[in-house]
Amino acid sequence: MQKHFLLSLLLLTGVTSPRAQVQPVHKDKPYLQDLSIKYYADTTQSSLQQVAADRNGIIQMLAKEGLRHTAAGQFLYPGKVVPDRNYRYMKDKNISNLVSYENQLVYLTDQVVFSNAWAGTLFSKHNLPKASLLAGGKDFTFLVSDGASLELIKDSKSLWNGKLADDAVIGLAFQGNANQFWILGSKSLYKLGVQDKKLTKVLTGSNFTAFSLASKETKIYIGTNDGYLVVDITSGKTLFDIQRKLPASNITAVKEVDGKVWFGSDMGAFALRADGKFDYYFGERWLPGNTVLDIEKGPKNSVLVLTTKGLGQIQFKSMTLEEKAKLFDQQVRLRHIRNGFNSQLTGLNHGDLSTGYTEDSDNDGLWTSMYLGGQIFRYAATKDPDALQNCRESMDAMERLYTVNPVAGFPARSYERAGHINELHDVERWQHSPEKEWDWKSTTSSDEVIGHIFAFGAAAELIDDPKIKKQAIMLIDTLMSHIVKNNMYLIDFDGKPTMWGKWHPDYVNAFPTNVGDRKLNSSNIIAMLQTAYHFTKKEKYKAKAFELMNKHGYYENMMRSMSIIGMAPADADEHAKHMSDGWNHSDDEMYFLGYWGLYRYAFNDTLKASYKKQIIDHWQAERPEKEGAWNIFTAITGTKDFDLNESVWYLQEHPMDLIDWVIKNSHRKDIEKLEPNFRKQTTKEVLPPDERPIQRHNGNMFSLDRSGGNGSGEHSAGDIWLLPYWMGRYLGIITGPQK
């Protein structure tokens, strides 16, 4: 009794909170956003070999069957690789190599080196009928090879010819600052001076596959079938041991493009970053196929990655976060709005967006709440009338969840036009609505409810439209009256509590103290009751909250550290064991959505200070995930430590392509894997969002692979990206675009 009395005094006494710390702010300056345009080849008609581009932006490919170029193609709408008929008289040429020389396309045949540039005046004969390799030097000097012999030519004159000692030629490159050619063999590296015509062996090795000059022609990167080497051009010595800790070690192509070294492999492409790590481009998010044949510089700050199945043009566009937000807003409005809900596009035929349909979800209310939250923050930050209209439409969709079913105060999971039940055969969840021609989905979950209260609270506080404000407060009161009236349960059409809509102490405190649901449900219901009291001022909500915290230990439940959360003890019941078999990322989502109302609408400053400790304790556990949303939610407490840089990293690194392509990372040798653990953290460091499967915030950010259903659906940016971005804008930790 004394303990509860003292706690009541503590909870009912307001104290002055310390002055908010000055928070760091990200200035939204342009960064380079990567995205891919894919061009698929008919592999029965084109056996691709090389790619090059010229100063006009023309991209051309060489196949065994002749020249090819690109047709159509834009981001998310792939083009094709088709025969190039532009210079129709070239079809009789036996072209064996294609290069970009002085930003023009130059060709090698069994007789000559020629081009259509320079008014067609380049026409230099050689003496290697089986020539297949070509590199250009200064003043239209070219080195050609048939794999066995080498010939240096200029203006149809043979300046030098020779062979490698006991090796086959597989690559040629020119070093301009020394006026010399480099020749790669399968087991050796040579150089040839243009002036002295001296062929010199520089390095002996094995299993060489491709090479490129780099670092302002001071280094040579040599790919092998098991890693790569770096050679110092001046000394001719390798700078370190062969590098094998790579995304893929069977190197098929090497090319420096705009100061960055790119590698092709039989498992995608990757680029070496300044920090020694790699940006990995695997799967059809980026490339038509994963077996890379060639890599070259492309038009307009792009990289051309030629694969056996077509061409991937990876573009790097200067963009601010606000510009990215505008593109994602278009994505949502064009393809992801269903009856006002924020929905997934599914049923795609291999990523073809025209073939999909928006699908109802068990969590329509939750995903829409998160999208709605983002639009509320967008409106609060910008007063954009489009954002306000988006809020109106989503609020109406949310309100109808309560009116489409006959249970007072009960929100449906979703609703759809009649006939949907027969299609899905899910008669346990789908019920007929009193509204003619409509059905509604029952068994609503607690994650729906906390999402509703989060969005309604934000709308009631931040939107200055009287109708929306009134609507939001009404819905808060409607839902919470249902829960309080029904003894802290969410009661379905059958008169029974839903599986997860339970906040009564008999349910909550039945979990052992280290099982997450005990802490989660306590935190969520107090947040919901606080929100209801804040906007309605009805004492029943405040009284119930203090009853749960004082009499039933919910305050103590909430304040337990995340560090104790783990598997249920051996003597726990089966439900507790099932609910604690690993870290539940859906719980994280529910916690952080609840933190808005928990902290923002705290009954007093004493509680607010305690809640801040609770939120930061949880955030500390989440930090390895670099989860942009959870970092930004943590910033509501005013703390200056919420990993702003990692939040911006999440937003900038998130792919523009949100289609569910097959993703593989588990084979990589450049990531440090961990033993299986309770948190299901697979690697020491989380991969960037554009290298891992597309996931909502309730997914495990350490998931490495996604298999099956390649290109079968597209996620909405509404909850995944727009919510954290606009929340950051509203909180002032991300600025508008800076010049």
XYZ file of C-alpha atoms in Angstrom:
739
model
C 0.000 0.000 0.000
C 2.735 2.462 0.935
C 4.613 1.764 -2.320
C 1.527 2.465 -4.413
C 0.730 5.600 -2.400
C 4.214 7.003 -2.931
C 4.053 6.187 -6.625
C 0.718 7.999 -6.883
C 2.258 11.098 -5.397
C 5.108 10.877 -7.844
C 2.802 10.450 -10.804
C 0.391 13.201 -9.840
C 3.046 15.791 -9.065
C 4.265 17.837 -11.987
C 7.910 18.882 -12.106
C 9.572 21.254 -14.457
C 11.344 19.375 -17.238
C 14.909 20.427 -18.083
C 15.349 22.754 -21.025
C 15.406 20.766 -24.249
C 18.869 20.092 -25.553
C 19.889 21.667 -28.819
C 19.360 18.950 -31.401
C 21.519 18.438 -34.475
C 19.917 19.377 -37.791
C 20.502 17.924 -41.244
C 20.636 20.552 -43.965
C 19.004 19.016 -47.011
C 21.628 19.565 -49.678
C 21.691 17.582 -52.937
C 23.272 14.125 -52.839
C 23.672 11.461 -55.525
C 20.722 9.079 -55.655
C 21.339 5.874 -57.581
C 18.618 4.203 -59.630
C 18.610 1.841 -62.570
C 17.159 1.725 -66.062
C 17.115 -1.834 -67.367
C 17.182 -2.989 -70.968
C 16.363 -6.651 -71.471
C 17.814 -8.646 -74.349
C 16.270 -11.537 -76.215
C 18.990 -14.063 -75.372
C 17.925 -16.260 -78.295
C 18.811 -13.427 -80.684
C 21.687 -11.623 -78.941
C 24.811 -13.068 -77.309
C 26.080 -9.854 -75.752
C 29.780 -9.098 -75.355
C 30.590 -5.400 -74.896
C 29.041 -1.997 -74.283
C 30.166 1.597 -74.944
C 28.668 5.087 -75.147
C 29.597 8.277 -76.973
C 29.380 12.009 -76.288
C 25.878 12.154 -77.740
C 24.522 9.740 -75.163
C 24.223 6.905 -77.660
C 24.644 3.513 -76.003
C 25.763 0.694 -78.241
C 26.426 -2.968 -77.557
C 28.308 -5.614 -79.481
C 26.827 -9.075 -79.713
C 28.094 -12.066 -81.619
C 25.209 -11.411 -83.982
C 26.164 -7.761 -84.583
C 25.623 -4.314 -83.105
C 22.787 -3.635 -80.700
C 21.373 -0.526 -79.073
C 18.724 0.417 -76.523
C 15.038 0.958 -77.232
C 12.712 2.939 -74.928
C 13.364 2.364 -71.230
C 13.002 4.540 -68.156
C 13.121 4.033 -64.406
C 10.688 1.241 -63.428
C 9.678 0.793 -67.081
C 12.372 -1.361 -68.742
C 13.448 -1.007 -72.338
C 14.893 -3.538 -74.750
C 18.176 -4.391 -76.417
C 17.482 -4.474 -80.157
C 19.514 -4.655 -83.403
C 21.122 -1.328 -84.320
C 20.242 -0.418 -87.920
C 21.188 3.249 -87.697
C 24.221 2.865 -90.008
C 22.718 0.259 -92.314
C 25.867 -0.340 -94.348
C 27.741 -1.473 -91.242
C 25.880 -4.772 -91.127
C 28.383 -6.202 -93.585
C 31.301 -5.368 -91.296
C 32.715 -8.222 -89.250
C 32.918 -6.199 -86.031
C 34.817 -7.927 -83.230
C 35.360 -5.135 -80.687
C 33.749 -1.882 -79.640
C 35.323 0.904 -77.558
C 34.728 4.519 -76.624
C 37.717 6.560 -77.802
C 37.775 10.318 -77.201
C 34.046 10.042 -76.437
C 33.304 8.527 -79.851
C 32.399 4.959 -80.817
C 35.263 3.100 -82.509
C 35.078 -0.388 -84.011
C 37.523 -3.219 -84.701
C 37.015 -5.616 -87.603
C 39.091 -8.406 -89.118
C 40.803 -5.761 -91.258
C 40.545 -2.246 -89.804
C 39.904 0.100 -86.921
C 37.219 2.575 -87.983
C 34.553 4.983 -86.786
C 31.629 6.981 -88.091
C 32.852 9.977 -86.100
C 35.395 12.448 -87.476
C 33.359 12.404 -90.704
C 34.292 8.757 -91.108
C 37.998 9.532 -91.719
C 39.272 7.032 -89.144
C 40.032 3.908 -91.175
C 43.275 2.325 -90.007
C 44.237 -1.097 -91.353
C 45.891 -3.853 -89.305
C 47.345 -7.291 -90.056
C 45.562 -9.564 -87.544
C 42.565 -11.210 -89.282
C 41.324 -12.687 -85.988
C 41.765 -9.497 -83.964
C 39.329 -9.225 -81.051
C 40.947 -6.757 -78.626
C 41.388 -3.009 -79.081
C 42.715 -0.033 -77.102
C 43.259 3.549 -78.277
C 46.298 5.685 -77.481
C 47.301 9.231 -78.370
C 46.741 10.735 -81.804
C 44.795 7.770 -83.202
C 47.408 5.192 -82.279
C 45.779 1.833 -81.572
C 46.918 -1.473 -80.118
C 45.097 -4.549 -81.425
C 45.383 -8.210 -80.533
C 43.934 -11.554 -81.548
C 44.778 -13.092 -78.167
C 48.115 -14.423 -79.355
C 49.777 -11.573 -81.283
C 49.865 -7.820 -80.743
C 50.135 -5.013 -83.296
C 50.573 -1.273 -82.781
C 49.107 0.755 -85.667
C 48.560 4.329 -86.768
C 47.121 5.526 -90.045
C 47.244 1.959 -91.438
C 50.962 1.678 -90.635
C 52.290 -1.113 -88.454
C 54.511 0.518 -85.806
C 55.291 -2.652 -83.845
C 54.178 -6.235 -83.457
C 54.981 -8.958 -80.962
C 53.728 -11.579 -78.508
C 53.633 -12.269 -74.793
C 55.974 -14.919 -73.496
C 53.928 -18.064 -72.801
C 50.637 -16.265 -72.209
C 47.421 -15.291 -73.974
C 46.297 -11.676 -74.188
C 42.955 -11.024 -72.498
C 42.936 -7.237 -72.002
C 44.416 -3.949 -73.269
C 44.514 -0.471 -71.711
C 46.301 2.817 -72.364
C 48.119 4.984 -69.824
C 48.069 8.528 -71.155
C 50.430 10.186 -68.685
C 53.222 7.752 -69.642
C 52.206 7.170 -73.265
C 52.257 3.417 -72.842
C 49.892 0.489 -73.227
C 49.264 -2.174 -70.607
C 48.600 -5.746 -71.671
C 46.928 -8.264 -69.416
C 47.527 -11.958 -69.888
C 45.820 -14.751 -68.048
C 48.871 -15.059 -65.797
C 50.972 -11.952 -66.433
C 50.959 -8.170 -66.824
C 53.080 -6.331 -69.432
C 53.616 -2.748 -70.555
C 54.514 -1.447 -74.004
C 56.045 2.007 -74.518
C 54.750 3.774 -77.620
C 58.018 5.645 -78.168
C 60.603 2.957 -77.417
C 58.406 0.045 -78.606
C 59.708 -1.957 -75.647
C 57.549 -4.772 -74.260
C 58.269 -5.341 -70.551
C 56.904 -7.944 -68.197
C 55.829 -6.317 -64.933
C 53.995 -8.987 -62.936
C 53.453 -12.723 -62.858
C 50.326 -14.239 -61.367
C 47.516 -16.626 -62.156
C 43.842 -16.735 -63.103
C 43.689 -13.106 -64.252
C 40.365 -12.167 -65.835
C 40.112 -8.374 -66.324
C 41.840 -5.129 -65.400
C 41.604 -1.337 -65.350
C 43.850 1.644 -64.715
C 42.651 3.773 -61.803
C 43.516 6.481 -59.278
C 44.646 8.969 -61.939
C 46.637 6.236 -63.692
C 48.757 5.418 -60.628
C 47.268 1.976 -59.940
C 46.072 -1.062 -61.837
C 43.244 -3.192 -60.496
C 43.433 -6.788 -61.714
C 40.484 -9.110 -61.314
C 40.912 -12.858 -60.897
C 38.550 -15.765 -60.504
C 39.050 -15.431 -56.732
C 39.403 -11.760 -55.796
C 41.440 -8.835 -57.078
C 44.951 -7.360 -56.898
C 46.107 -3.745 -56.913
C 49.415 -2.947 -58.624
C 51.399 0.248 -58.168
C 52.138 1.471 -61.695
C 55.458 3.088 -60.764
C 57.007 0.118 -58.971
C 55.061 -2.667 -60.673
C 54.479 -4.299 -57.282
C 51.224 -5.348 -55.681
C 50.190 -3.025 -52.871
C 48.664 -5.727 -50.667
C 47.564 -9.341 -50.685
C 44.795 -10.425 -53.009
C 41.433 -9.118 -51.816
C 38.847 -11.835 -51.294
C 36.486 -10.268 -48.756
C 34.166 -9.174 -51.527
C 30.471 -9.340 -52.362
C 31.508 -11.868 -55.055
C 35.041 -13.058 -55.791
C 34.819 -14.398 -59.375
C 35.670 -11.140 -61.163
C 34.546 -10.840 -64.793
C 35.051 -7.102 -65.441
C 36.939 -4.159 -63.912
C 36.519 -0.486 -64.798
C 37.190 2.843 -63.145
C 34.303 5.222 -63.784
C 34.429 8.801 -62.503
C 37.054 7.945 -59.917
C 35.305 4.850 -58.548
C 36.480 1.316 -59.323
C 33.706 -1.050 -60.425
C 33.835 -4.832 -60.528
C 31.636 -7.235 -62.450
C 31.173 -10.819 -61.329
C 28.966 -13.835 -61.817
C 26.896 -12.533 -58.885
C 26.252 -8.927 -59.842
C 28.385 -5.786 -59.773
C 29.967 -3.814 -56.957
C 31.859 -0.559 -56.564
C 34.711 0.178 -54.158
C 33.905 3.014 -51.766
C 36.352 5.450 -50.207
C 36.001 3.676 -46.838
C 37.134 0.359 -48.344
C 33.636 -1.161 -48.327
C 31.491 -1.892 -51.355
C 28.229 -0.757 -52.889
C 26.643 -3.971 -54.153
C 24.292 -4.124 -57.137
C 22.612 -7.522 -57.310
C 19.370 -8.659 -58.864
C 16.754 -6.985 -60.974
C 16.468 -3.998 -58.737
C 19.595 -2.999 -60.654
C 20.492 -5.454 -63.438
C 18.645 -7.650 -65.969
C 20.990 -10.524 -65.093
C 23.691 -11.218 -62.526
C 26.466 -12.489 -64.820
C 28.348 -9.324 -65.761
C 30.176 -9.160 -69.100
C 31.380 -5.563 -69.295
C 31.330 -2.271 -67.376
C 31.775 1.137 -68.990
C 31.120 4.801 -68.344
C 27.651 5.803 -69.480
C 25.930 9.060 -70.419
C 24.918 11.691 -67.879
C 26.706 10.422 -64.796
C 25.783 6.782 -65.244
C 27.519 3.414 -65.275
C 26.713 0.792 -67.904
C 26.695 -2.780 -66.596
C 26.277 -5.309 -69.405
C 25.031 -8.733 -68.382
C 24.180 -11.896 -70.261
C 20.503 -10.908 -70.073
C 20.759 -7.245 -70.995
C 22.020 -3.867 -69.868
C 21.666 -2.122 -66.541
C 22.256 1.626 -66.675
C 22.862 2.748 -63.109
C 22.273 6.468 -62.939
C 23.439 8.851 -60.237
C 21.102 11.808 -60.024
C 21.615 14.905 -57.917
C 18.624 15.057 -55.607
C 17.509 16.492 -52.273
C 15.480 14.499 -49.777
C 12.499 16.730 -50.537
C 12.792 15.911 -54.237
C 12.892 12.217 -53.329
C 9.818 12.759 -51.174
C 7.953 14.290 -54.119
C 8.762 11.269 -56.294
C 7.638 8.898 -53.558
C 4.465 10.916 -53.032
C 3.664 10.410 -56.724
C 4.371 6.690 -56.336
C 1.834 6.415 -53.522
C -0.889 8.457 -55.161
C -0.544 6.770 -58.566
C -0.366 3.151 -57.501
C -0.994 2.604 -53.792
C -4.285 4.231 -52.833
C -7.209 1.815 -52.430
C -10.458 3.252 -51.054
C -8.303 5.885 -49.352
C -6.033 3.264 -47.774
C -2.278 3.055 -48.215
C -1.955 -0.359 -49.888
C 0.535 -2.677 -51.514
C 0.526 -3.285 -55.273
C 0.601 -7.025 -55.875
C 0.105 -9.553 -58.665
C 2.810 -7.991 -60.824
C 4.148 -9.920 -63.787
C 7.914 -9.673 -63.305
C 7.863 -6.077 -62.138
C 5.429 -4.835 -64.795
C 3.562 -2.134 -62.874
C 0.669 -2.162 -65.342
C -0.220 -5.736 -64.379
C -0.706 -5.239 -60.628
C -3.659 -4.559 -58.355
C -3.991 -3.008 -54.909
C -4.696 -5.621 -52.306
C -6.457 -5.451 -48.964
C -4.369 -6.267 -45.929
C -4.897 -7.367 -42.357
C -3.147 -4.120 -41.502
C -4.826 -1.615 -43.804
C -5.557 0.564 -40.798
C -1.960 0.402 -39.576
C -0.229 1.091 -42.900
C -2.702 3.883 -43.578
C -2.147 5.336 -40.100
C 1.567 5.525 -40.811
C 1.053 7.118 -44.214
C -1.508 9.474 -42.707
C 0.966 10.390 -39.970
C 3.508 11.327 -42.611
C 0.989 13.512 -44.432
C -0.021 15.177 -41.156
C 3.620 16.054 -40.491
C 3.995 17.193 -44.091
C 1.064 19.552 -43.711
C 2.279 20.796 -40.327
C 5.709 21.545 -41.820
C 4.638 23.030 -45.170
C 0.886 23.829 -45.101
C 0.738 22.148 -48.508
C -2.946 21.850 -49.554
C -2.224 18.560 -51.321
C -1.033 17.088 -48.023
C -4.224 18.314 -46.347
C -6.362 16.674 -49.022
C -4.413 13.433 -48.619
C -5.175 13.626 -44.895
C -8.881 14.140 -45.554
C -9.090 11.101 -47.796
C -7.167 8.833 -45.442
C -9.097 10.067 -42.412
C -12.341 9.235 -44.195
C -11.038 5.753 -44.985
C -10.052 5.294 -41.345
C -13.425 6.528 -40.060
C -15.254 4.101 -42.301
C -13.441 1.222 -40.578
C -15.683 2.059 -37.601
C -18.944 2.508 -39.519
C -18.746 -0.322 -42.053
C -19.220 -2.900 -39.282
C -22.105 -3.145 -36.790
C -20.022 -3.244 -33.560
C -20.025 0.087 -31.739
C -16.522 1.559 -31.435
C -14.866 -1.407 -33.113
C -12.514 -0.746 -36.047
C -12.471 -3.250 -38.892
C -9.120 -4.378 -40.251
C -10.244 -3.489 -43.766
C -13.251 -3.391 -46.052
C -13.879 -4.316 -49.665
C -16.730 -4.565 -52.108
C -19.031 -7.579 -51.736
C -17.887 -10.725 -53.504
C -14.428 -10.467 -52.028
C -15.223 -13.155 -49.444
C -15.851 -15.751 -52.108
C -12.640 -14.798 -53.873
C -10.468 -15.157 -50.777
C -12.364 -17.998 -49.025
C -11.436 -16.328 -45.731
C -14.831 -16.581 -44.095
C -13.323 -16.441 -40.601
C -12.228 -12.834 -41.028
C -14.523 -11.416 -43.691
C -18.051 -10.474 -42.647
C -20.985 -8.940 -44.517
C -21.516 -5.269 -43.771
C -24.895 -3.686 -43.018
C -23.937 -1.448 -45.950
C -25.167 -3.057 -49.116
C -22.470 -4.513 -51.391
C -19.666 -4.205 -48.833
C -17.777 -6.688 -46.645
C -15.460 -5.977 -43.718
C -12.559 -7.827 -42.142
C -12.747 -8.643 -38.428
C -10.264 -9.916 -35.761
C -8.598 -6.495 -35.524
C -5.211 -6.513 -33.814
C -3.542 -4.324 -31.215
C -1.063 -3.049 -33.793
C -3.995 -1.610 -35.719
C -5.281 0.140 -32.633
C -2.019 1.811 -31.649
C -1.590 2.963 -35.246
C -5.059 4.543 -35.179
C -4.422 6.402 -31.941
C -1.024 7.648 -33.160
C -2.485 9.123 -36.356
C -5.642 10.502 -34.752
C -3.615 12.166 -31.998
C -1.226 13.749 -34.477
C -4.162 14.954 -36.588
C -6.008 16.399 -33.605
C -2.913 18.297 -32.504
C -1.310 19.420 -35.759
C -4.029 19.933 -38.366
C -5.769 23.295 -38.189
C -8.770 22.156 -40.255
C -11.731 22.139 -37.793
C -13.486 19.229 -39.496
C -10.433 16.941 -39.390
C -9.613 17.943 -35.812
C -13.162 17.172 -34.690
C -13.162 13.922 -36.675
C -9.876 12.799 -35.111
C -10.987 13.504 -31.531
C -14.283 11.748 -32.159
C -12.480 8.645 -33.423
C -10.084 8.628 -30.452
C -13.028 8.799 -28.077
C -14.992 6.190 -30.016
C -12.199 3.633 -29.946
C -11.054 4.222 -26.388
C -14.624 4.251 -25.035
C -15.074 0.802 -26.575
C -11.918 -0.496 -24.900
C -12.640 1.008 -21.459
C -16.295 -0.040 -21.540
C -15.261 -3.598 -22.418
C -12.844 -3.957 -19.516
C -9.698 -3.259 -21.553
C -10.529 -5.632 -24.389
C -11.300 -5.108 -28.069
C -14.583 -6.992 -28.582
C -15.346 -8.404 -32.038
C -18.677 -9.152 -33.754
C -18.914 -12.475 -31.896
C -18.793 -10.818 -28.493
C -15.306 -12.134 -27.768
C -11.965 -10.335 -27.515
C -9.837 -10.463 -30.629
C -6.643 -12.499 -30.498
C -4.395 -9.516 -29.749
C -6.751 -6.746 -28.605
C -6.166 -7.377 -24.902
C -4.850 -4.868 -22.354
C -6.510 -6.245 -19.197
C -4.126 -7.026 -16.314
C -5.188 -10.671 -16.314
C -3.706 -10.965 -19.795
C -0.827 -8.500 -19.587
C 0.584 -9.570 -16.225
C 0.253 -13.256 -17.051
C 3.417 -12.866 -19.127
C 6.723 -13.298 -17.289
C 8.504 -9.994 -16.676
C 11.117 -10.673 -19.379
C 8.574 -11.391 -22.130
C 8.151 -8.330 -24.337
C 4.345 -8.329 -24.499
C 4.060 -7.458 -20.811
C 6.051 -4.273 -21.335
C 4.595 -3.540 -24.774
C 0.920 -3.796 -23.887
C 1.452 -1.694 -20.777
C 3.246 1.004 -22.738
C 0.683 1.037 -25.535
C -2.448 1.247 -23.385
C -1.069 4.066 -21.242
C -0.151 5.980 -24.407
C -3.660 5.447 -25.752
C -5.373 6.501 -22.546
C -3.181 9.585 -22.252
C -4.031 10.562 -25.832
C -7.738 10.114 -25.155
C -7.599 12.216 -21.994
C -5.483 14.928 -23.619
C -8.042 15.602 -26.336
C -11.352 14.748 -24.636
C -10.533 15.698 -21.008
C -12.732 12.808 -19.890
C -11.618 11.712 -16.431
C -12.377 8.052 -17.119
C -9.295 7.801 -19.300
C -6.969 9.406 -16.785
C -8.402 7.383 -13.898
C -8.012 4.122 -15.804
C -4.419 4.934 -16.728
C -3.413 5.626 -13.115
C -5.288 2.540 -11.959
C -3.296 0.398 -14.376
C 0.003 2.052 -13.466
C -0.511 2.078 -9.677
C -2.684 -0.904 -8.877
C -1.629 -3.295 -11.621
C 2.062 -2.473 -12.075
C 1.891 -1.105 -15.617
C 4.286 1.718 -14.743
C 6.785 -0.839 -13.474
C 6.185 -2.971 -16.585
C 6.866 0.000 -18.839
C 10.032 1.066 -17.114
C 11.799 -2.296 -17.290
C 14.848 -2.044 -19.492
C 14.837 -3.603 -22.936
C 18.012 -5.382 -21.899
C 16.009 -7.924 -19.882
C 13.677 -8.878 -22.736
C 14.326 -12.433 -23.834
C 12.897 -15.919 -24.038
C 10.287 -17.016 -21.531
C 11.538 -19.225 -18.676
C 11.068 -22.977 -18.835
C 8.050 -22.932 -16.492
C 6.135 -20.349 -18.548
C 3.004 -21.318 -20.487
C 3.122 -22.144 -24.180
C 1.672 -18.791 -25.227
C 4.460 -16.902 -23.457
C 7.067 -19.180 -25.013
C 5.586 -18.713 -28.465
C 5.540 -14.952 -28.021
C 9.202 -14.821 -27.002
C 10.984 -17.125 -29.434
C 12.918 -14.151 -30.834
C 12.936 -10.384 -31.088
C 9.637 -9.164 -32.511
C 10.112 -6.220 -34.847
C 6.355 -5.671 -35.085
C 6.537 -4.947 -31.363
C 9.153 -2.283 -32.076
C 6.754 -0.677 -34.515
C 3.969 -0.688 -31.938
C 6.212 0.736 -29.218
C 7.468 3.649 -31.302
C 4.065 4.558 -32.725
C 2.853 4.568 -29.128
C 5.721 6.758 -27.967
C 4.177 9.713 -29.782
C 1.184 9.755 -27.425
C 3.121 8.440 -24.458
C 5.636 11.276 -24.439
C 3.730 14.030 -26.239
C 0.602 13.780 -24.093
C 2.113 12.709 -20.770
C -0.059 13.540 -17.751
C 2.749 15.483 -16.083
C 6.424 16.346 -16.352
C 7.499 13.645 -13.919
C 5.985 10.972 -16.104
C 7.357 12.691 -19.186
C 10.882 12.448 -17.809
C 10.353 8.756 -17.050
C 8.957 8.120 -20.494
C 11.982 9.784 -22.038
C 14.230 7.317 -20.208
C 12.063 4.441 -21.425
C 12.175 5.611 -25.042
C 15.930 6.189 -25.053
C 16.514 2.798 -23.417
C 14.567 1.166 -26.251
C 16.347 3.264 -28.873
C 19.715 2.126 -27.523
C 18.669 -1.469 -28.214
C 17.594 -0.533 -31.743
C 20.674 1.454 -32.752
C 22.445 -1.357 -34.667
C 19.531 -1.416 -37.147
C 20.061 2.259 -38.145
C 16.283 2.382 -38.477
C 15.419 5.862 -39.704
C 11.906 5.882 -38.270
C 12.874 4.764 -34.764
C 15.722 7.271 -34.621
C 13.413 10.110 -35.632
C 10.658 9.019 -33.244
C 13.283 9.140 -30.487
C 13.966 12.764 -31.406
C 10.510 13.744 -30.090
C 12.032 13.601 -26.602
C 14.346 16.501 -27.409
C 17.474 14.415 -26.918
C 20.422 15.467 -29.016
C 21.539 11.838 -29.362
C 19.224 10.056 -31.781
C 21.628 9.109 -34.599
C 20.708 11.843 -37.051
C 23.441 10.814 -39.493
C 22.147 7.234 -39.538
C 18.613 8.542 -40.077
C 19.726 10.532 -43.110
C 21.712 7.489 -44.279
C 18.493 5.453 -44.137
C 16.574 8.062 -46.124
C 19.271 8.657 -48.740
C 20.284 5.018 -49.170
C 16.749 3.727 -49.485
C 16.187 2.504 -53.060
C 13.791 4.322 -55.335
C 12.710 0.947 -56.729
C 10.382 -0.603 -54.108
C 9.546 -3.734 -56.119
C 10.042 -7.108 -54.426
C 12.952 -8.410 -56.467
C 15.004 -11.453 -55.473
C 17.858 -10.287 -53.231
C 20.897 -12.285 -52.123
C 23.591 -11.300 -49.664
C 24.217 -14.425 -47.596
C 27.022 -15.526 -49.950
C 29.035 -12.342 -49.432
C 32.519 -12.490 -47.930
C 32.724 -8.762 -47.220
C 30.207 -8.892 -44.372
C 30.865 -10.176 -40.855
C 28.198 -12.681 -39.909
C 27.041 -13.438 -36.374
C 25.936 -16.670 -34.772
C 22.147 -17.140 -34.432
C 20.841 -14.972 -31.597
C 17.642 -13.794 -29.924
C 17.597 -10.494 -31.803
C 17.973 -12.309 -35.146
C 20.850 -10.014 -36.027
C 22.665 -11.805 -38.823
C 25.620 -9.444 -39.395
C 27.769 -7.160 -37.279
C 26.762 -4.161 -39.371
C 23.429 -3.661 -41.084
C 23.522 -3.440 -44.874
C 22.297 -0.306 -46.661
C 18.581 -0.370 -47.509
C 19.293 -0.486 -51.248
C 21.189 -3.790 -50.883
C 18.668 -5.688 -48.763
C 15.049 -6.759 -49.289
C 12.403 -4.019 -49.225
C 10.855 -4.055 -45.768
C 8.345 -2.147 -43.731
C 9.425 -0.924 -40.323
C 8.169 -4.131 -38.699
C 10.725 -6.199 -40.649
C 14.143 -7.375 -39.543
C 16.615 -4.936 -41.069
C 19.273 -7.656 -40.836
C 17.472 -9.913 -43.331
C 19.992 -10.775 -46.032
C 18.011 -12.540 -48.751
C 14.657 -12.574 -50.436
C 13.738 -15.456 -52.708
C 10.631 -16.333 -54.666
C 8.081 -14.165 -56.435
C 10.657 -12.142 -58.323
C 9.057 -8.793 -59.151
C 5.635 -9.858 -57.847
C 4.737 -6.732 -55.896
C 5.618 -3.123 -55.129
C 5.684 -1.648 -51.627
C 4.284 1.773 -50.864
C 6.692 4.501 -49.839
C 3.892 5.966 -47.739
C 4.696 4.176 -44.499
C 8.255 3.046 -45.272
C 9.843 6.368 -46.249
C 7.458 9.303 -46.165
C 6.575 8.877 -42.483
C 10.134 9.232 -41.105
C 11.066 11.945 -43.604
C 8.113 14.220 -42.905
C 8.305 13.584 -39.188
C 11.925 14.736 -39.348
C 10.839 17.830 -41.267
C 8.124 18.619 -38.724
C 10.498 18.164 -35.780
C 12.986 20.496 -37.457
C 15.839 17.987 -37.491
C 15.735 17.917 -41.309
C 15.529 21.223 -43.134
C 13.877 22.017 -46.410
C 16.104 21.893 -49.502
C 19.242 24.046 -49.310
C 20.895 25.672 -52.289
